[in-house]
Structures are given as structure tokens and as C-alpha cells.
Amino acid sequence: MTITTRSIAHHESEWIYSTFLTKQLNLSSLNDYIHQIPHVPLIVELYIFLCGYAFNPTMVPLWLGLVNVLTRTGLSDNAVAKFSGTTINEQWGKLLLTIDSNKRGLLNMAFYLATVLVTLLFTELGKASFATTRPKIPTTGYATIMNADDDDNNNPIKWKRRFGSLVASLKSKHSFPSGDTSQAMNLCLFFLRYVPTTSTSSATMIHLGSHAIPVRDVALFSLFLPGVVFARVFYLCHWIEDCIGGASLSLLIHWLIIPILRENIVDLARSLNLI
């Protein structure tokens, strides 16, 4: 007996889940494998839970506060400004240095909130357009019993998601693209490009030739973003294709829309005499 998370005929009839990418990477089998992981140790699931719950709407104030604090404390007015390895990061950092610390924190917080709302808008438009189905939650809920073999009733395996109901709370109806993954990518890109630091400490920066990239940003892209992707699939909220779509959408937004949004934020701040 296995945990069934999809109607195979219906799921594979949705073209987004039967593309060349899905077939070449065998994502259907990988989806099934992750969905059917019986359980993981509590300490491991706590990490997965934190990644999976990170972009629940109730967490938005936490990220806004973090952007505010890191923007205010990460820039030293007396230091020689050395920013991480992007031109945008350096330009934005130099602009922030022209503003006093409290105002720069509020400006960046407003900017981040705007990127969250824009990403949410395009994610929901995508969900409404594709109208794909989410994985099927077992009828017995997030904690149930399955057997490794139908004939082996003496060797039960407990399939369990300790925080499943909490992670799946406040989710929308449709699956593609993943809103949490698009917001995770948005956060990673925003920190990389728009939350600069003048720190030169080897404890907080990784130096690659003439470039210096904060350890914070490396951790976000290497540990946090993959953790969000895995968590959304592990808790039966999404398919891997949804997460690929969400990350790609966020990259596209940061390439095409966020630069325009940034200029509008700057113009608004100037009109309000913030800069």
C-alpha cells in the first residue's frame, strides 16, 4: 500500500506536468518519492517546517522587520563602501548611504513589501491561468498508517507529517506556480541586490576575486531556497514543477519589473523628502 497523492490520469493530462522537462528529469517519479517519504526525525522536520512555513502570510511582518534591521545596521556611514558583487547592489547601497539609518530602513522595507505584493499578484494570475490541481492529501489526514507490503500486516510503517496542517494553512486552490517558492526566490534576490552591507569581515563575507558576497546570501541560496522547495513538496502542497515555475517567475519579475518598481519607489521617496 502507498500514499496516493495524485490521480495519475488527471494529473498527467495537465500539460504543465507532462512537458519535456518533466519527462527528461523524471520529475513524476521524484514527486512520488518525496510525497511518500514515511517520516523524518523531529529535528529534521523542524528545519523542513520552518522552510515550508516561512512564507505563510502571517510571517510577512518578520521579513519586513528583518529587512529594516539589516538595512539600518548593515551600512556604516563611516566605512568605505564595499558591496557584494552586482552593479545594482552597489548603486542601491550608495543611494541608501545618502539617507539617515532610520529612513533607509523604512525605504527598503517599503520596497521589499512592494516586491512581495507584485510577486503575489503575478503568482495568483499564474495560478488562475493554469488552474492546476494540488497533490491529494490522504483521506486519513497527515498522520496515518500504511504497510510496506499488503501481505505484511505485522510490519506497519507510519506515514506522518507532524506540521502538515500548519504548513498547508491559508494556501490557495491551485498549484502552479508555487507562491511560496516565488516569494523565497524574491527574498533571496532582494537580499542579494538591495540589502547591501559595508562589512569587510571574513566572518560575514565570502571573497571571490574582486567580489565580496555576504555569507547571508550564500546561505539563502544554498540552504534556505532548496529547503523551501523540498518542504512544499514534502508537505503535499506542491509538485516540483510548481516550484521550478515559481522560482522562474520570480527571476523574470526581478529582471523585468522590479527595476521599474525601484525607480518609482525612489521617485516617491524624493517627493516625500525622504532622500
Coordinates of C-alpha atoms in Angstrom, one line a residue:
M1 CA 0.0 0.0 0.0
T2 CA 1.3 3.5 -0.8
I3 CA 0.2 7.0 -0.1
T4 CA -1.6 8.2 -3.3
T5 CA -1.1 11.9 -3.8
R6 CA -2.5 12.2 -7.4
S7 CA -5.0 10.9 -9.8
I8 CA -2.4 9.8 -12.4
A9 CA -4.6 10.2 -15.4
H10 CA -5.9 13.6 -14.4
H11 CA -2.5 14.9 -13.2
E12 CA -0.6 13.9 -16.3
S13 CA -3.4 15.3 -18.5
E14 CA -2.4 18.8 -17.3
W15 CA 0.2 19.8 -19.8
I16 CA 2.4 21.7 -17.3
Y17 CA 3.2 18.3 -15.7
S18 CA 3.9 16.4 -19.0
T19 CA 6.5 18.7 -20.5
F20 CA 9.9 17.7 -21.9
L21 CA 11.5 18.9 -18.7
T22 CA 9.2 16.7 -16.6
K23 CA 9.9 13.6 -18.7
Q24 CA 13.7 14.2 -19.1
L25 CA 14.2 14.7 -15.4
N26 CA 11.7 12.0 -14.4
L27 CA 10.0 14.5 -12.1
S28 CA 6.9 12.4 -11.7
S29 CA 8.8 9.7 -10.0
L30 CA 10.7 12.2 -7.9
N31 CA 7.4 13.8 -6.8
D32 CA 6.1 10.4 -5.8
Y33 CA 9.2 9.6 -3.9
I34 CA 9.2 12.8 -1.8
H35 CA 5.4 12.6 -1.2
Q36 CA 5.8 9.0 0.0
I37 CA 8.7 9.5 2.4
P38 CA 7.1 8.0 5.5
H39 CA 8.6 10.4 8.1
V40 CA 11.8 12.1 9.2
P41 CA 13.3 12.7 12.6
L42 CA 11.8 15.6 14.5
I43 CA 14.9 17.8 14.4
V44 CA 15.0 17.4 10.6
E45 CA 11.3 18.1 10.2
L46 CA 11.6 21.2 12.3
Y47 CA 14.0 22.6 9.7
I48 CA 11.7 21.5 6.9
F49 CA 8.7 23.0 8.7
L50 CA 10.5 26.4 9.1
C51 CA 11.3 26.5 5.4
G52 CA 7.8 25.4 4.5
Y53 CA 6.0 27.9 6.7
A54 CA 8.4 30.8 6.1
F55 CA 6.1 32.5 3.6
N56 CA 2.8 31.9 5.2
P57 CA 1.1 35.4 5.2
T58 CA 1.5 35.6 9.0
M59 CA 5.3 35.7 8.5
V60 CA 5.4 38.8 6.4
P61 CA 6.0 41.2 9.4
L62 CA 9.0 39.1 10.3
W63 CA 10.6 39.5 6.9
L64 CA 9.8 43.2 6.8
G65 CA 11.4 43.7 10.2
L66 CA 14.4 41.8 9.2
V67 CA 14.9 43.9 6.0
N68 CA 14.5 47.1 8.1
V69 CA 17.1 46.0 10.7
L70 CA 19.7 44.6 8.3
T71 CA 19.4 47.7 6.1
R72 CA 20.0 50.0 9.1
T73 CA 22.7 48.0 10.7
G74 CA 24.5 46.7 7.6
L75 CA 25.6 50.0 6.3
S76 CA 28.2 52.1 8.1
D77 CA 28.3 55.8 7.2
N78 CA 32.0 56.0 8.1
A79 CA 33.1 52.9 6.3
V80 CA 34.5 52.7 2.8
A81 CA 31.5 51.2 0.9
K82 CA 32.3 47.8 -0.5
F83 CA 29.3 46.0 -1.7
S84 CA 28.5 42.4 -2.9
G85 CA 29.2 41.5 -6.5
T86 CA 26.5 43.2 -8.5
T87 CA 26.3 46.7 -10.0
I88 CA 22.7 47.0 -8.8
N89 CA 23.8 46.2 -5.3
E90 CA 26.5 48.9 -5.3
Q91 CA 24.2 51.6 -6.9
W92 CA 21.4 50.9 -4.4
G93 CA 23.9 50.8 -1.5
K94 CA 25.4 54.2 -2.4
L95 CA 21.9 55.6 -2.6
L96 CA 21.0 54.2 0.8
L97 CA 24.1 55.8 2.3
T98 CA 22.8 59.2 1.4
I99 CA 19.9 58.7 3.8
D100 CA 20.0 58.5 7.6
S101 CA 19.8 55.0 9.0
N102 CA 16.1 55.1 10.2
K103 CA 14.8 56.4 6.8
R104 CA 16.9 53.9 4.8
G105 CA 15.5 51.1 6.8
L106 CA 11.9 52.3 6.2
L107 CA 12.6 52.9 2.5
N108 CA 14.0 49.4 1.9
M109 CA 11.2 47.9 4.0
A110 CA 8.6 49.6 1.8
F111 CA 10.5 48.5 -1.3
Y112 CA 10.5 44.9 -0.2
L113 CA 6.8 45.0 0.6
A114 CA 6.2 46.2 -2.9
T115 CA 8.2 43.3 -4.4
V116 CA 6.2 40.9 -2.2
L117 CA 2.9 42.3 -3.5
V118 CA 4.0 42.3 -7.1
T119 CA 5.2 38.7 -6.9
L120 CA 2.0 37.7 -5.2
L121 CA -0.1 39.4 -8.0
F122 CA 1.7 37.6 -10.8
T123 CA 1.7 34.3 -8.9
E124 CA -2.0 34.4 -8.4
L125 CA -2.5 35.4 -12.0
G126 CA -0.5 32.3 -13.0
K127 CA -2.5 30.0 -10.7
A128 CA -5.8 31.3 -12.1
S129 CA -4.5 30.9 -15.7
F130 CA -3.1 27.4 -15.4
A131 CA -5.7 26.2 -12.8
T132 CA -3.7 23.0 -11.9
T133 CA -4.6 20.6 -9.1
R134 CA -2.5 20.2 -6.0
P135 CA -1.3 16.9 -4.6
K136 CA -4.1 14.9 -3.0
I137 CA -4.0 14.8 0.8
P138 CA -4.6 11.2 2.2
T139 CA -8.2 10.8 3.3
T140 CA -6.9 9.9 6.8
G141 CA -5.0 13.2 7.0
Y142 CA -1.4 14.0 7.7
A143 CA -0.8 11.2 10.2
T144 CA -1.8 7.7 9.1
I145 CA -0.6 4.1 8.8
M146 CA 0.5 2.3 5.6
N147 CA 2.0 -1.1 5.2
A148 CA 5.2 -1.7 3.3
D149 CA 3.5 -4.8 1.7
D150 CA -0.2 -5.6 1.6
D151 CA 0.6 -9.1 2.9
D152 CA 2.9 -7.9 5.6
N153 CA 0.4 -6.6 8.2
N154 CA 2.8 -7.2 11.0
N155 CA 5.3 -4.6 9.7
P156 CA 3.4 -1.3 9.6
I157 CA 5.1 2.0 8.5
K158 CA 3.8 5.2 10.0
W159 CA 3.4 7.9 7.3
K160 CA 3.4 11.2 9.2
R161 CA 3.8 14.9 8.6
R162 CA 3.9 16.5 12.1
F163 CA 3.3 20.0 10.9
G164 CA 1.3 19.3 7.8
S165 CA -1.9 21.1 8.7
L166 CA 0.0 24.2 9.8
V167 CA 2.2 24.4 6.6
A168 CA -0.9 23.8 4.4
S169 CA -2.9 26.5 6.1
L170 CA -4.1 29.6 4.1
K171 CA -3.0 28.0 0.8
S172 CA -4.9 28.9 -2.4
K173 CA -6.8 26.4 -4.5
H174 CA -4.5 25.9 -7.5
S175 CA -0.9 24.6 -7.6
F176 CA 1.2 26.2 -10.4
P177 CA 3.3 28.2 -9.9
S178 CA 4.3 27.8 -6.2
G179 CA 3.7 31.1 -4.4
D180 CA 6.0 30.2 -1.5
T181 CA 8.9 29.4 -3.8
S182 CA 8.4 32.6 -5.8
Q183 CA 8.4 34.5 -2.6
A184 CA 11.5 32.6 -1.4
M185 CA 13.3 33.5 -4.6
N186 CA 12.1 37.1 -4.3
L187 CA 13.6 37.3 -0.8
C188 CA 16.9 35.8 -1.9
L189 CA 17.2 38.1 -4.9
F190 CA 16.2 41.1 -2.8
F191 CA 18.8 40.5 -0.1
L192 CA 21.4 39.9 -2.8
R193 CA 20.7 43.1 -4.7
Y194 CA 19.0 45.5 -2.3
V195 CA 20.1 44.8 1.2
P196 CA 23.8 45.7 0.9
T197 CA 26.5 45.8 3.6
T198 CA 29.7 47.7 4.1
S199 CA 31.1 44.9 6.2
T200 CA 34.5 43.5 5.1
S201 CA 34.8 40.9 7.9
S202 CA 35.9 37.5 6.7
A203 CA 33.3 36.1 9.1
T204 CA 30.5 37.7 7.2
M205 CA 31.8 37.9 3.6
I206 CA 33.0 35.4 1.1
H207 CA 35.6 36.9 -1.2
L208 CA 35.7 35.7 -4.8
G209 CA 38.4 37.7 -6.6
S210 CA 37.4 41.3 -6.6
H211 CA 33.9 40.5 -5.5
A212 CA 32.6 40.1 -1.9
I213 CA 29.4 38.2 -1.3
P214 CA 27.8 38.1 2.2
V215 CA 27.7 34.7 3.8
R216 CA 24.0 35.5 4.5
D217 CA 23.2 35.5 0.7
V218 CA 25.2 32.3 0.1
A219 CA 23.2 30.6 2.9
L220 CA 19.9 31.8 1.5
F221 CA 20.5 30.4 -2.0
S222 CA 22.2 27.2 -0.9
L223 CA 20.2 26.2 2.2
F224 CA 17.0 28.2 2.5
L225 CA 15.7 28.2 -1.0
P226 CA 16.2 24.5 -1.6
G227 CA 14.7 23.9 1.8
V228 CA 11.5 25.8 0.8
V229 CA 11.2 23.8 -2.4
F230 CA 11.6 20.5 -0.6
A231 CA 9.2 21.5 2.2
R232 CA 6.5 22.5 -0.2
V233 CA 6.7 19.1 -1.9
F234 CA 7.2 17.1 1.3
Y235 CA 4.1 18.6 2.9
L236 CA 2.0 17.7 -0.2
C237 CA 1.4 21.4 -1.1
H238 CA 3.1 21.2 -4.5
W239 CA 4.7 19.3 -7.3
I240 CA 8.4 20.0 -8.2
E241 CA 7.3 21.6 -11.4
D242 CA 5.3 24.2 -9.4
C243 CA 8.4 25.2 -7.5
I244 CA 10.5 25.4 -10.7
G245 CA 7.8 27.7 -12.1
G246 CA 7.6 29.8 -9.0
A247 CA 11.4 30.4 -8.9
S248 CA 11.5 31.1 -12.7
L249 CA 8.6 33.6 -12.3
S250 CA 10.4 35.5 -9.6
L251 CA 13.6 35.7 -11.6
L252 CA 11.6 37.1 -14.5
I253 CA 9.9 39.7 -12.3
H254 CA 13.3 40.8 -10.9
W255 CA 14.6 41.1 -14.4
L256 CA 11.7 43.0 -16.0
I257 CA 9.5 44.6 -13.3
I258 CA 11.5 45.2 -10.1
P259 CA 13.9 47.8 -11.7
I260 CA 10.9 49.9 -12.8
L261 CA 9.4 49.5 -9.4
R262 CA 12.7 50.6 -7.8
E263 CA 12.7 53.8 -9.7
N264 CA 9.1 54.5 -8.8
I265 CA 10.0 53.9 -5.1
V266 CA 12.9 56.3 -5.3
D267 CA 10.8 59.0 -7.0
L268 CA 8.1 58.6 -4.3
A269 CA 10.7 58.9 -1.6
R270 CA 12.1 62.0 -3.1
S271 CA 8.7 63.6 -3.4
L272 CA 8.2 62.9 0.3
N273 CA 11.6 64.4 1.1
L274 CA 13.0 61.1 2.4
I275 CA 16.0 61.4 0.2

